Coordinates of C-alpha atoms and ligand atoms in Angstrom, one line a residue:
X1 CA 193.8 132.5 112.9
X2 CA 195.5 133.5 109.9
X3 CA 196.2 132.0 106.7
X4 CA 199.5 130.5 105.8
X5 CA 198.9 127.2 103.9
X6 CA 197.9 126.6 100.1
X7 CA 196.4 122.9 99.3
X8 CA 199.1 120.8 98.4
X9 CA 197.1 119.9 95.1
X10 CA 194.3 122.1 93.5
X11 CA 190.9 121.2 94.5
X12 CA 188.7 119.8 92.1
X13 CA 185.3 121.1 92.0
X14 CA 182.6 119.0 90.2
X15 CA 179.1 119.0 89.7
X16 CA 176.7 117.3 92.8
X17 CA 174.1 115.4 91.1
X18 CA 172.3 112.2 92.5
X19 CA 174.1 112.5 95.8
X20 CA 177.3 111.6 93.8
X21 CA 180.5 114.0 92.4
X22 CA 180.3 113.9 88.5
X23 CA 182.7 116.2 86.4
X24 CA 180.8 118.7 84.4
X25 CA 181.4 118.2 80.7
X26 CA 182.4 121.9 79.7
X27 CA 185.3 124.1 79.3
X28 CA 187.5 123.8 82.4
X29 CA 188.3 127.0 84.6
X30 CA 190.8 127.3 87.6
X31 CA 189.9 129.6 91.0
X32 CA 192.7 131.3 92.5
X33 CA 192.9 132.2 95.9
X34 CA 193.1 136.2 96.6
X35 CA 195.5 135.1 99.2
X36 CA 198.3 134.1 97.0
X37 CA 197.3 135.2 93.3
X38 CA 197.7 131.0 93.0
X39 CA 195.9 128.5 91.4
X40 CA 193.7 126.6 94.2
X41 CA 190.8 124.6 92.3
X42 CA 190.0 123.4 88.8
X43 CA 186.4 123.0 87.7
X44 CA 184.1 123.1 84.3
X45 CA 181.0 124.5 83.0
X46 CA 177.9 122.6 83.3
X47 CA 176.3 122.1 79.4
X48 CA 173.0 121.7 78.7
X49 CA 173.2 118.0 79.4
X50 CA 174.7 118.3 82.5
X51 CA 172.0 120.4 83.4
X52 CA 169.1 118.3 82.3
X53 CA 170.4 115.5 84.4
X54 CA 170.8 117.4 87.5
X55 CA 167.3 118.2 87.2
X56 CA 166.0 115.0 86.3
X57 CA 167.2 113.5 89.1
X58 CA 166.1 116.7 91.5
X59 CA 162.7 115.9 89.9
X60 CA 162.2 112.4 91.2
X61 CA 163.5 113.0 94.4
X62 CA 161.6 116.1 95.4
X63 CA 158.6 114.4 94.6
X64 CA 159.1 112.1 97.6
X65 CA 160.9 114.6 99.9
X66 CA 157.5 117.4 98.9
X67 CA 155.4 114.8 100.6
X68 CA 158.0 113.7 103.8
X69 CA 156.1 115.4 106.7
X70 CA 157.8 118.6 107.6
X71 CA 158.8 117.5 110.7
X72 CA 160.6 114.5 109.4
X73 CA 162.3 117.0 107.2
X74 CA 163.1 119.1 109.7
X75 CA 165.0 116.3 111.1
X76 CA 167.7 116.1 108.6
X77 CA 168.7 119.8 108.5
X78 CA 168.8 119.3 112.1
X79 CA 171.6 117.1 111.9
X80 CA 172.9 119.4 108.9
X81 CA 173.6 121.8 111.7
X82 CA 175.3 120.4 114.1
X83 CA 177.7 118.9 111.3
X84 CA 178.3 122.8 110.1
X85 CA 178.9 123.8 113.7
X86 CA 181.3 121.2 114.1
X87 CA 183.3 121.1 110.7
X88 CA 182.8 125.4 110.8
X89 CA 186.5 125.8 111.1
X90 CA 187.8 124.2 107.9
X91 CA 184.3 125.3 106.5
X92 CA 185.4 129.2 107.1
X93 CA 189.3 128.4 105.9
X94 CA 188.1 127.3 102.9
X95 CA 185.6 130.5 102.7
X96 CA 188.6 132.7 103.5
X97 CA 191.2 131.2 101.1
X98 CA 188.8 131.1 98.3
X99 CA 187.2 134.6 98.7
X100 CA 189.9 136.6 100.4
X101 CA 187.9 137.0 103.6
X102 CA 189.4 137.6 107.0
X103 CA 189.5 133.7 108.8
X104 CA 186.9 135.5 111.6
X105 CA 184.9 137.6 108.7
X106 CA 184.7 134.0 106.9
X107 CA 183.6 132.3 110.2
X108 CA 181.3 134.7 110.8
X109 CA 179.5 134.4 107.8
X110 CA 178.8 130.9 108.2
X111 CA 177.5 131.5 111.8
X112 CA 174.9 134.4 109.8
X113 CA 174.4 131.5 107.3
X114 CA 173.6 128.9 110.0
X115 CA 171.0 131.8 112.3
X116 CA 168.8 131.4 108.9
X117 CA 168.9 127.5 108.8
X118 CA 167.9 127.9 112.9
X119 CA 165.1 130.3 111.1
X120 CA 164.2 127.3 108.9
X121 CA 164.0 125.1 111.9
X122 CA 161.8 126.6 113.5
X123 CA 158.7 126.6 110.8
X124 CA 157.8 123.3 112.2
X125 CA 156.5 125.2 114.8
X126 CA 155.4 127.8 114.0
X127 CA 154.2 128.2 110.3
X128 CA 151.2 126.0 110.9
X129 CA 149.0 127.7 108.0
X130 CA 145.8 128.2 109.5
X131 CA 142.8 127.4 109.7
X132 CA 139.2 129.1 110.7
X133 CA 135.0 128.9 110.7
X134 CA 134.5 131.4 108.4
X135 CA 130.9 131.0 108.2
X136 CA 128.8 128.4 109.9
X137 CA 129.9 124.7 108.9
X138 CA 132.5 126.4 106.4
X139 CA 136.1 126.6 107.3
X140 CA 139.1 128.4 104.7
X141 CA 142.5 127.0 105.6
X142 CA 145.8 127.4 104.0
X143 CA 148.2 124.9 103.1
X144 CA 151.7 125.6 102.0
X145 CA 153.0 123.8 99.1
X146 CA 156.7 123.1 97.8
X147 CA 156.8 124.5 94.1
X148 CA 159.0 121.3 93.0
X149 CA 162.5 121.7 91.6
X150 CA 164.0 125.1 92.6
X151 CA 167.5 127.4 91.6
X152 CA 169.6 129.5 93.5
X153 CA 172.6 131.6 92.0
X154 CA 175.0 133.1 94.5
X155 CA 178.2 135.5 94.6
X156 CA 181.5 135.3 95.3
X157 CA 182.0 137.3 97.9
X158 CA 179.9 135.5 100.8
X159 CA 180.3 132.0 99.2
X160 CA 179.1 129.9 102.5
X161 CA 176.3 132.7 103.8
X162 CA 174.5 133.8 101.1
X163 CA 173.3 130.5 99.9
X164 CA 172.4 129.6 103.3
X165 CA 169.7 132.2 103.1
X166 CA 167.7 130.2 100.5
X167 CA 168.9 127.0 100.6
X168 CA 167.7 126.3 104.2
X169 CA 164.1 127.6 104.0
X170 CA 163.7 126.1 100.0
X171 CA 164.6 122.3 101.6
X172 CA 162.4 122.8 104.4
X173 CA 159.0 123.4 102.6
X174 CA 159.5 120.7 100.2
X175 CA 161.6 121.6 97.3
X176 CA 164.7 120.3 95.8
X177 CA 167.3 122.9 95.3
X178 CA 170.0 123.3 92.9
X179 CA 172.9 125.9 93.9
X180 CA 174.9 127.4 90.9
X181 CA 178.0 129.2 93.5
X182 CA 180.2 131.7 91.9
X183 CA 182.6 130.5 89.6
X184 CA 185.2 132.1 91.7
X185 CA 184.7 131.2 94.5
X186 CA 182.8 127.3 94.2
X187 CA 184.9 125.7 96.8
X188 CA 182.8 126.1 99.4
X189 CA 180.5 123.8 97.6
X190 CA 181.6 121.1 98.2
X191 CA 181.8 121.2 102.2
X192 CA 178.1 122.0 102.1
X193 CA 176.9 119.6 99.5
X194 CA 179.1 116.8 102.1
X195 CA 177.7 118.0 104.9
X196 CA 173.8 118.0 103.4
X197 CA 175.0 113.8 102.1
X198 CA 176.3 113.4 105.6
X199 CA 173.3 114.6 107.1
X200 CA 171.0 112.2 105.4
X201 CA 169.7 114.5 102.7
X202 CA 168.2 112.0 100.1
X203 CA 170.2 112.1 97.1
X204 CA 169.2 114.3 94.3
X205 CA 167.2 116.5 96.8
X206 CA 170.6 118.9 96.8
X207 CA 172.3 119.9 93.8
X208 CA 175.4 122.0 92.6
X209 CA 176.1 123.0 89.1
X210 CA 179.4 124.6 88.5
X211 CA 179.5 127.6 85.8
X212 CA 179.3 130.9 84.9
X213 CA 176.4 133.2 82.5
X214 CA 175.9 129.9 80.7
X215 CA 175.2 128.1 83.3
X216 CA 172.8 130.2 84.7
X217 CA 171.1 130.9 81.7
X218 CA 170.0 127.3 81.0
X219 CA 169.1 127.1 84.5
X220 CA 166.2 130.3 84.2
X221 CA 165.3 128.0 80.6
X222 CA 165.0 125.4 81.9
X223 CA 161.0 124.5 81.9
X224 CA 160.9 122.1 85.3
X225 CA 162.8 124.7 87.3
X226 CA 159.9 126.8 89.0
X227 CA 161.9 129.6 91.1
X228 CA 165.5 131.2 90.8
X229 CA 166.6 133.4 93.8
X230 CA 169.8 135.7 92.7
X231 CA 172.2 137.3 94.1
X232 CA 174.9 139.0 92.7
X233 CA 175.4 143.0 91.0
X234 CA 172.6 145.3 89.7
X235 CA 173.4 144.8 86.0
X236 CA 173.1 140.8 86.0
X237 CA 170.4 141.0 88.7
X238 CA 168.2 142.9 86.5
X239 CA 169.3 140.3 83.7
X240 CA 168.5 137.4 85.5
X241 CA 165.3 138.9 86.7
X242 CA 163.8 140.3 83.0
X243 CA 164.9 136.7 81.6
X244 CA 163.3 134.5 84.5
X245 CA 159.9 136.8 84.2
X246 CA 160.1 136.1 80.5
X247 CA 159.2 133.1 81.4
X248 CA 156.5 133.3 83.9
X249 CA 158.8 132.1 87.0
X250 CA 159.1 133.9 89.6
X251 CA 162.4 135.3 90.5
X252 CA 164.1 137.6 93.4
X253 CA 166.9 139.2 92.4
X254 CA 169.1 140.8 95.1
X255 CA 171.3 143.0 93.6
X256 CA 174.8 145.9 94.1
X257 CA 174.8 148.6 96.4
X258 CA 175.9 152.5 97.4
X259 CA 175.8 152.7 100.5
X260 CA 175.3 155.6 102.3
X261 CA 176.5 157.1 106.1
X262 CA 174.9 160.0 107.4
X263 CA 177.1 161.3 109.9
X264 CA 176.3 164.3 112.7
X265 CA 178.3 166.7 114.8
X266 CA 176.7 164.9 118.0
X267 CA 177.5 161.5 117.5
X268 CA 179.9 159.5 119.8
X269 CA 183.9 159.7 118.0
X270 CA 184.5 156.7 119.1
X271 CA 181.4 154.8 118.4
X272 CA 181.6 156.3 115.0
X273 CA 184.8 156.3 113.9
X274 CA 185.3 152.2 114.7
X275 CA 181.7 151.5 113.0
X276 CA 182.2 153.7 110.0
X277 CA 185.8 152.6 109.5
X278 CA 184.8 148.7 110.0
X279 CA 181.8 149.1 107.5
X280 CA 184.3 150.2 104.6
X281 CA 186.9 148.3 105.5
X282 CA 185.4 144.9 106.8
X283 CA 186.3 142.2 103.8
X284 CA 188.2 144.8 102.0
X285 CA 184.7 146.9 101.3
X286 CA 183.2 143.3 99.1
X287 CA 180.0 143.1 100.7
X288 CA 176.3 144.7 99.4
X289 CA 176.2 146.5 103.1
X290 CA 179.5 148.0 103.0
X291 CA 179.5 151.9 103.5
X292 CA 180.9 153.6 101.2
X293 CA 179.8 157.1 100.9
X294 CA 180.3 159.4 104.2
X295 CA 177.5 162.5 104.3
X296 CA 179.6 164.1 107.0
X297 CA 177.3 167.0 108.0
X298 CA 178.5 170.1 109.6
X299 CA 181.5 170.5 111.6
X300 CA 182.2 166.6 111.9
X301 CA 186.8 166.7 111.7
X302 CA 186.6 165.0 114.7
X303 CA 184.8 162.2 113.6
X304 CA 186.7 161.9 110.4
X305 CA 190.4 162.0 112.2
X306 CA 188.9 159.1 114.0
X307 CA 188.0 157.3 111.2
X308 CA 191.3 157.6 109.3
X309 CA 193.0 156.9 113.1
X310 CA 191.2 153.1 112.7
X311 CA 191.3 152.7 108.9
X312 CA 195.0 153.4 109.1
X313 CA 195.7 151.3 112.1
X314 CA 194.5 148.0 110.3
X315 CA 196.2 145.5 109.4
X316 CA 196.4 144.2 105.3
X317 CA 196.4 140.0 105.3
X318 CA 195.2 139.9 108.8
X319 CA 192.7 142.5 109.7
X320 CA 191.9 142.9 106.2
X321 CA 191.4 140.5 103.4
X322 CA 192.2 140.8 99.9
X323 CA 190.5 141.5 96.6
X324 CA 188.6 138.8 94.6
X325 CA 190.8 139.4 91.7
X326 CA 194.2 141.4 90.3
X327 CA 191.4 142.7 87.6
X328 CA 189.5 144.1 90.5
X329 CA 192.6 145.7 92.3
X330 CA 192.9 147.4 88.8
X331 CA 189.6 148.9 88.5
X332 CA 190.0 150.0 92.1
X333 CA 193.0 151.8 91.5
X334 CA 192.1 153.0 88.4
X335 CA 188.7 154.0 90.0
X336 CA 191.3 156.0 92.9
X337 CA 192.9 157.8 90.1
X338 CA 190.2 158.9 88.2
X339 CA 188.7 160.3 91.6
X340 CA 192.3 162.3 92.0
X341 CA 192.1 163.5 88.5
X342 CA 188.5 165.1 88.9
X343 CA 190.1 166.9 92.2
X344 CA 189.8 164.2 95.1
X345 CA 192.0 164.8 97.8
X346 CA 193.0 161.4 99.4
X347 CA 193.2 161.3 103.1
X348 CA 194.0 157.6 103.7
X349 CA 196.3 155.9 100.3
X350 CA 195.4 152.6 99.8
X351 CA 196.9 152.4 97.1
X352 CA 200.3 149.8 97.2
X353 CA 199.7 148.7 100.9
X354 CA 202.5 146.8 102.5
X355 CA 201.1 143.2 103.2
X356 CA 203.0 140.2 104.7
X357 CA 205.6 138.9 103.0
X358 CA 203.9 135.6 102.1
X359 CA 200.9 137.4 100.3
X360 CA 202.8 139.6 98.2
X361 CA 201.4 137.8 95.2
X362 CA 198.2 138.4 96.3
X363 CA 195.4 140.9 95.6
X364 CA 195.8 143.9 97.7
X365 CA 194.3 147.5 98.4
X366 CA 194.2 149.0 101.6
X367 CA 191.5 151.7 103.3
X368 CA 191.2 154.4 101.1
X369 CA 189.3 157.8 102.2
X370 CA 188.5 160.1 99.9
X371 CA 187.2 163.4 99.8
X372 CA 186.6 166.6 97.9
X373 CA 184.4 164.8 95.2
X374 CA 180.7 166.3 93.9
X375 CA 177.9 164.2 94.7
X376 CA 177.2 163.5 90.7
X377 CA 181.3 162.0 90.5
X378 CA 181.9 158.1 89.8
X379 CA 183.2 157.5 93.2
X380 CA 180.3 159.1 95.0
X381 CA 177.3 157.4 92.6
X382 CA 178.9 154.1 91.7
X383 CA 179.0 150.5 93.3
X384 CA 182.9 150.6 93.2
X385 CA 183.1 147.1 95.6
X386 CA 186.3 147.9 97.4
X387 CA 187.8 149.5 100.1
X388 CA 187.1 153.0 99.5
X389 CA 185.0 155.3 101.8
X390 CA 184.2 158.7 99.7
X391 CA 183.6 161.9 102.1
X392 CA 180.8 164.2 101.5
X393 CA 180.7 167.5 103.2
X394 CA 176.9 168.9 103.9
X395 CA 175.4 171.6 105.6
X396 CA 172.7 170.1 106.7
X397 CA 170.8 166.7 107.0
X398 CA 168.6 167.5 104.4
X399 CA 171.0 168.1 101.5
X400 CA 172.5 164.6 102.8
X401 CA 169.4 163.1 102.6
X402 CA 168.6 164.3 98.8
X403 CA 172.2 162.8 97.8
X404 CA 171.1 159.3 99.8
X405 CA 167.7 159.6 98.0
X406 CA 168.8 160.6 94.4
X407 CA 171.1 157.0 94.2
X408 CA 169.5 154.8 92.0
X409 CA 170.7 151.7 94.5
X410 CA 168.7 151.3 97.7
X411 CA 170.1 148.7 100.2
X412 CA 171.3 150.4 103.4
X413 CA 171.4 153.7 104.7
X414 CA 172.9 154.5 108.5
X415 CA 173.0 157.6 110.7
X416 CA 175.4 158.2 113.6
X417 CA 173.8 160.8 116.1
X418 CA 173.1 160.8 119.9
X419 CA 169.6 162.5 118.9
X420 CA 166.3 160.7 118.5
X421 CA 165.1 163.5 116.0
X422 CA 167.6 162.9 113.5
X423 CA 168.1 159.2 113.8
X424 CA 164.2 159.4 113.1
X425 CA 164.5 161.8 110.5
X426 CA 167.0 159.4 108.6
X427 CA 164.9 156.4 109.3
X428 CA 161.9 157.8 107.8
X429 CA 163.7 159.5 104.8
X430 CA 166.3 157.3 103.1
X431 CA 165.3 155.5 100.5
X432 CA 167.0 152.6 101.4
X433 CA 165.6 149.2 102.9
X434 CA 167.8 148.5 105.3
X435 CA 168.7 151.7 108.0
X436 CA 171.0 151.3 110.8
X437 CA 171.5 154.1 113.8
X438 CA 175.2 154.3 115.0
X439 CA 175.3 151.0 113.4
X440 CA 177.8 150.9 110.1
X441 CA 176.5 147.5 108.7
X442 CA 172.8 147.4 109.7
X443 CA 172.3 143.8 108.5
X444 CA 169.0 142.4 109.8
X445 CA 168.9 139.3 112.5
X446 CA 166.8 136.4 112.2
X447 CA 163.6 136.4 112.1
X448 CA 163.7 140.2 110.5
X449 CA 164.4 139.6 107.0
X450 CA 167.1 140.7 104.3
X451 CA 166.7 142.9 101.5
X452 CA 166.8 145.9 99.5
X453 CA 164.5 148.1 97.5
X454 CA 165.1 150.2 93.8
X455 CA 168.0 149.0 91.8
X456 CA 169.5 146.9 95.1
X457 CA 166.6 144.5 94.2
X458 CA 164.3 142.8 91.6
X459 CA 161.0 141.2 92.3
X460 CA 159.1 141.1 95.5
X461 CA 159.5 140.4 99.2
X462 CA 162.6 139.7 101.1
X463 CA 165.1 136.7 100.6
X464 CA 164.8 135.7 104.1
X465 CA 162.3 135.9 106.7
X466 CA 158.6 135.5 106.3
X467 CA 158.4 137.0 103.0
X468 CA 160.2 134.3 101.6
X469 CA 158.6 131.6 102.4
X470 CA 155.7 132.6 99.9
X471 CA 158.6 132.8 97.8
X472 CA 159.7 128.8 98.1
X473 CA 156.2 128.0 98.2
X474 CA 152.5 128.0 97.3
X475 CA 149.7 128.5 99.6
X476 CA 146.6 126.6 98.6
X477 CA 143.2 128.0 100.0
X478 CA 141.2 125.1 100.9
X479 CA 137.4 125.7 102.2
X480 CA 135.0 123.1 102.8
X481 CA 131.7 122.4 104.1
X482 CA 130.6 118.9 105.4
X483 CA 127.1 119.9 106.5
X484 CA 124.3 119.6 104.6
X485 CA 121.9 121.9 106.1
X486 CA 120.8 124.8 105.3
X487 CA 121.5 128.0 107.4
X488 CA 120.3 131.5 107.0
X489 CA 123.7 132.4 106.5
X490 CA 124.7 133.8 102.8
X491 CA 128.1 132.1 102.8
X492 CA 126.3 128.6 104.2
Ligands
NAD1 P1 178.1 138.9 89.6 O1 176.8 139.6 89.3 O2 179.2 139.1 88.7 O3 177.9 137.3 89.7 C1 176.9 136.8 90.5 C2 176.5 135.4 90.0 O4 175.9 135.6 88.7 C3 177.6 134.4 89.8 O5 177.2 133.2 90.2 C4 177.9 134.5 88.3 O6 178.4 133.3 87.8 C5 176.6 134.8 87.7 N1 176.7 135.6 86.5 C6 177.6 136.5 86.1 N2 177.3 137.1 85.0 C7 176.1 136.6 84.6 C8 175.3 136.9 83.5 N3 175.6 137.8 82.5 N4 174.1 136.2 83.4 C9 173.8 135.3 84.3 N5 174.5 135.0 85.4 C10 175.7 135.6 85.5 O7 178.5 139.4 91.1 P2 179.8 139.1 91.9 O8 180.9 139.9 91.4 O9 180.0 137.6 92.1 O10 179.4 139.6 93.4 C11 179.5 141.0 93.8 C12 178.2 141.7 93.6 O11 177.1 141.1 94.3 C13 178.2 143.1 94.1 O12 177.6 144.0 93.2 C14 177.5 143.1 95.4 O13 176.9 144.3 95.9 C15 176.5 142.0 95.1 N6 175.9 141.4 96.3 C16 174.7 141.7 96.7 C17 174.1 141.2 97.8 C18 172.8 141.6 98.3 O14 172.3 141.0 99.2 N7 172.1 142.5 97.7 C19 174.9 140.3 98.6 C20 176.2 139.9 98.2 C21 176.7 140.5 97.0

């Protein structure tokens, strides 16, 4: 499916308080689709006031939905799901127009989103705390506990999936959840906040806050909010992370990425040249697990015609999105030229890219491979968030390995290779959380969870999978005794 049509009317996008659509009373902002370069929604910045309402509301409620029995909670995102599954069509246009996504990248997003809600769904059977005798007549037992009114800041660039990695797991163990989307891309809000109403979500349980820095700011202030989850870059992960500890709350904050491939004479062309050329190219290069340096090691010009041979053969608007924004494609090229001027040669020109006629007011770069660079130059070292794949020749896997591990970010790592030694060798080495073998996106399944290390993350655990659900909750450690005799046992 490709996309053809712009709404008739801009959306509007409001604020999702009480189970109702209020306007937020700030400054007004438009969202344009990366599609068209058009207008395609109008929305505001939540104030203060805004804010305090949202959460007075989410207060009252979650006190009634902390103590609904899991199961019965279970229930409603139950019926969540199956109204995603069915409305995941115009969900994933909606992701696509606003976010320049591929329709099938956008749809496949939501399906990642939806395997972490099926995560969530299954905690009613199987995170039954535990309990045990731990000394004659004594038992210790855990019992999880929501924390109460809980925050989740997301991107733009995933703006249905990554806010179904907290917002399922938060809403099952008790809490109520606010979502602050990304001010460019908020559309998608408003399919999920219908969907959670539809599904019988009690009203003030869910809410969305439009905004930007603001926004988020007076939502890490704000004293009855207990937990933030981020996601988002490096620079206002760490931000959002300092701020939120400031405070005492706790606060995981996923952040940018450089991505590294370590490439070997002995891997499969084929196999490697479609997943290396995917994983820089797959929506346009804006995701955290995107490769974008190539540590081609040894005699590997095989490997790297085939990569060009895919990166040239796809096709702009159809097999590959656009570019959030026309500021973006300008740092991109500028980014290209800068490479060029420090001595880059450029084996694949992204630069200008022919793209349907309809989208020619769009935001466009296509597949750009570079080469020719030193490790310590900007397109090697820095999150550039585009389409751009930067070749480093090494002589061994070593040297690869000491550029991989000298980048401050540390989200994914991947090695191509038909040998078990050096797949191992990169597992074991890179100092990235997240390593793939002849895999160019290694993103986790459900139930492993998601989530870098170093400057790809702030604070501890994962952001889903069983690390976060310590995250959304407290564990109280109950131990009782009901006997009242006396045993020789010390702990009796
Ligand atoms: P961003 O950091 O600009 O914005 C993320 C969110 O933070 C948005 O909701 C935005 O409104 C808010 N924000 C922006 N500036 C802020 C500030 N100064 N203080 C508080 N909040 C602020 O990121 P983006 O451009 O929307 O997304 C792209 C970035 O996200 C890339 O760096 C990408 O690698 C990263 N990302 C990381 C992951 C991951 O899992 N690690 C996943 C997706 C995207």
């Amino acid at each position: 499916m490709t996309l053809t049509e712009l709404p008739d009317q801009p959306h509007k996008i409001d604020n999702f308080i009480a189970g109702s659509w209020v306007k937020p009373k700030g400054l007004e902002f438009t969202i344009e689709s990366p599609y068209f370069g058009k207008v395609i929604g109008v929305s505001h910045e939540s104030t203060l006031e805004d804010i305090n309402n949202a959460v007075k509301s989410a207060k009252s409620a979650q006190a009634l939905w902390g103590k609904t029995p899991l199961k019965e909670r279970t229930q409603v995102l139950f019926k969540f799901r199956s109204i995603l599954l069915s409305e995941a069509d115009e969900i994933s246009k909606i992701v696509a127009l606003e976010s320049g996504k591929t329709f099938t990248e956008a749809k496949a997003g939501l399906m990642k989103g939806i395997e972490v809600l099926e995560y969530a769904l299954s905690l009613q059977n199987s995170d039954q705390g535990g309990k045990m005798e731990v000394s004659r007549g004594v038992t210790c037992e855990y019992i999880r506990e929501p924390l109460g009114v809980v925050a989740s800041v997301t991107p733009f660039n995933f703006p249905a999936m990554v806010v179904m990695w907290t917002l399922p797991i938060a809403l099952v163990l008790g809490n109520a959840y606010m979502w602050k989307p990304s001010e460019k891309t908020p559309l998608t809000s408003k399919f999920i906040a219908n969907a959670l109403n539809k599904a019988g979500l009690p009203s003030g349980v869910f809410s969305v806050l439009q905004g930007g820095q603001e926004t988020v700011e007076f939502i890490i202030d704000h004293t009855d909010i207990k937990a933030i989850g981020f996601v988002g870059s490096s620079r206002v992960a760490k931000a959002v992370y300092k701020r939120a500890s400031n405070h005492g709350k706790r606060a995981l904050a996923l952040g940018g990425a450089k991505n590294h491939i370590v490439l070997l004479p002995d891997a499969d062309v084929e196999l490697a040249g479609q997943g290396i050329s995917d994983s820089f190219t797959g929506c346009a290069g804006q995701r955290c697990m995107a490769a974008s340096v190539l540590l081609a090691v040894g005699d590997v010009d095989r490997h790297i015609q085939q990569i060009k041979h895919v990166a040239e053969a796809t096709k702009i608007g159809d097999g590959m999105g656009a570019i959030i924004t026309k500021q973006q494609v300008d740092f991109l090229n500028a980014a290209i030229d800068r490479a060029i001027y420090e001595g880059a040669q450029i084996l694949v020109d992204g630069r200008n890219p022919k793209v349907p006629e309809i989208f020619k007011e769009g935001y466009w770069i296509g597949p750009t491979i570079l080469t020719g660079l030193k490790p310590e130059s900007e397109a090697v070292k820095n999150e550039l968030f585009g389409p751009i794949l930067t070749i480093v020749p090494c002589k061994t896997i070593t040297e690869a390995l000491e550029i991989e591990n000298s980048n401050p970010y540390g989200n994914a790592c991947s090695v191509f290779t038909n040998s078990g030694h050096f797949a191992q060798k990169v597992i074991s080495n890179a100092k990235s959380a997240m390593v793939g073998v002849n895999i160019g996106v290694p993103v986790p399944r459900e139930p492993f969870s998601f989530g870098g290390m170093n400057e790809s993350k702030f604070g501890h655990g994962d952001i889903t999978g069983p690390a976060s659900l310590n995250f959304w909750s407290d564990l109280k450690k109950v131990t009782c005794k009901w006997q009242k005799q006396k045993d020789d046992n010390w702990m009796s």
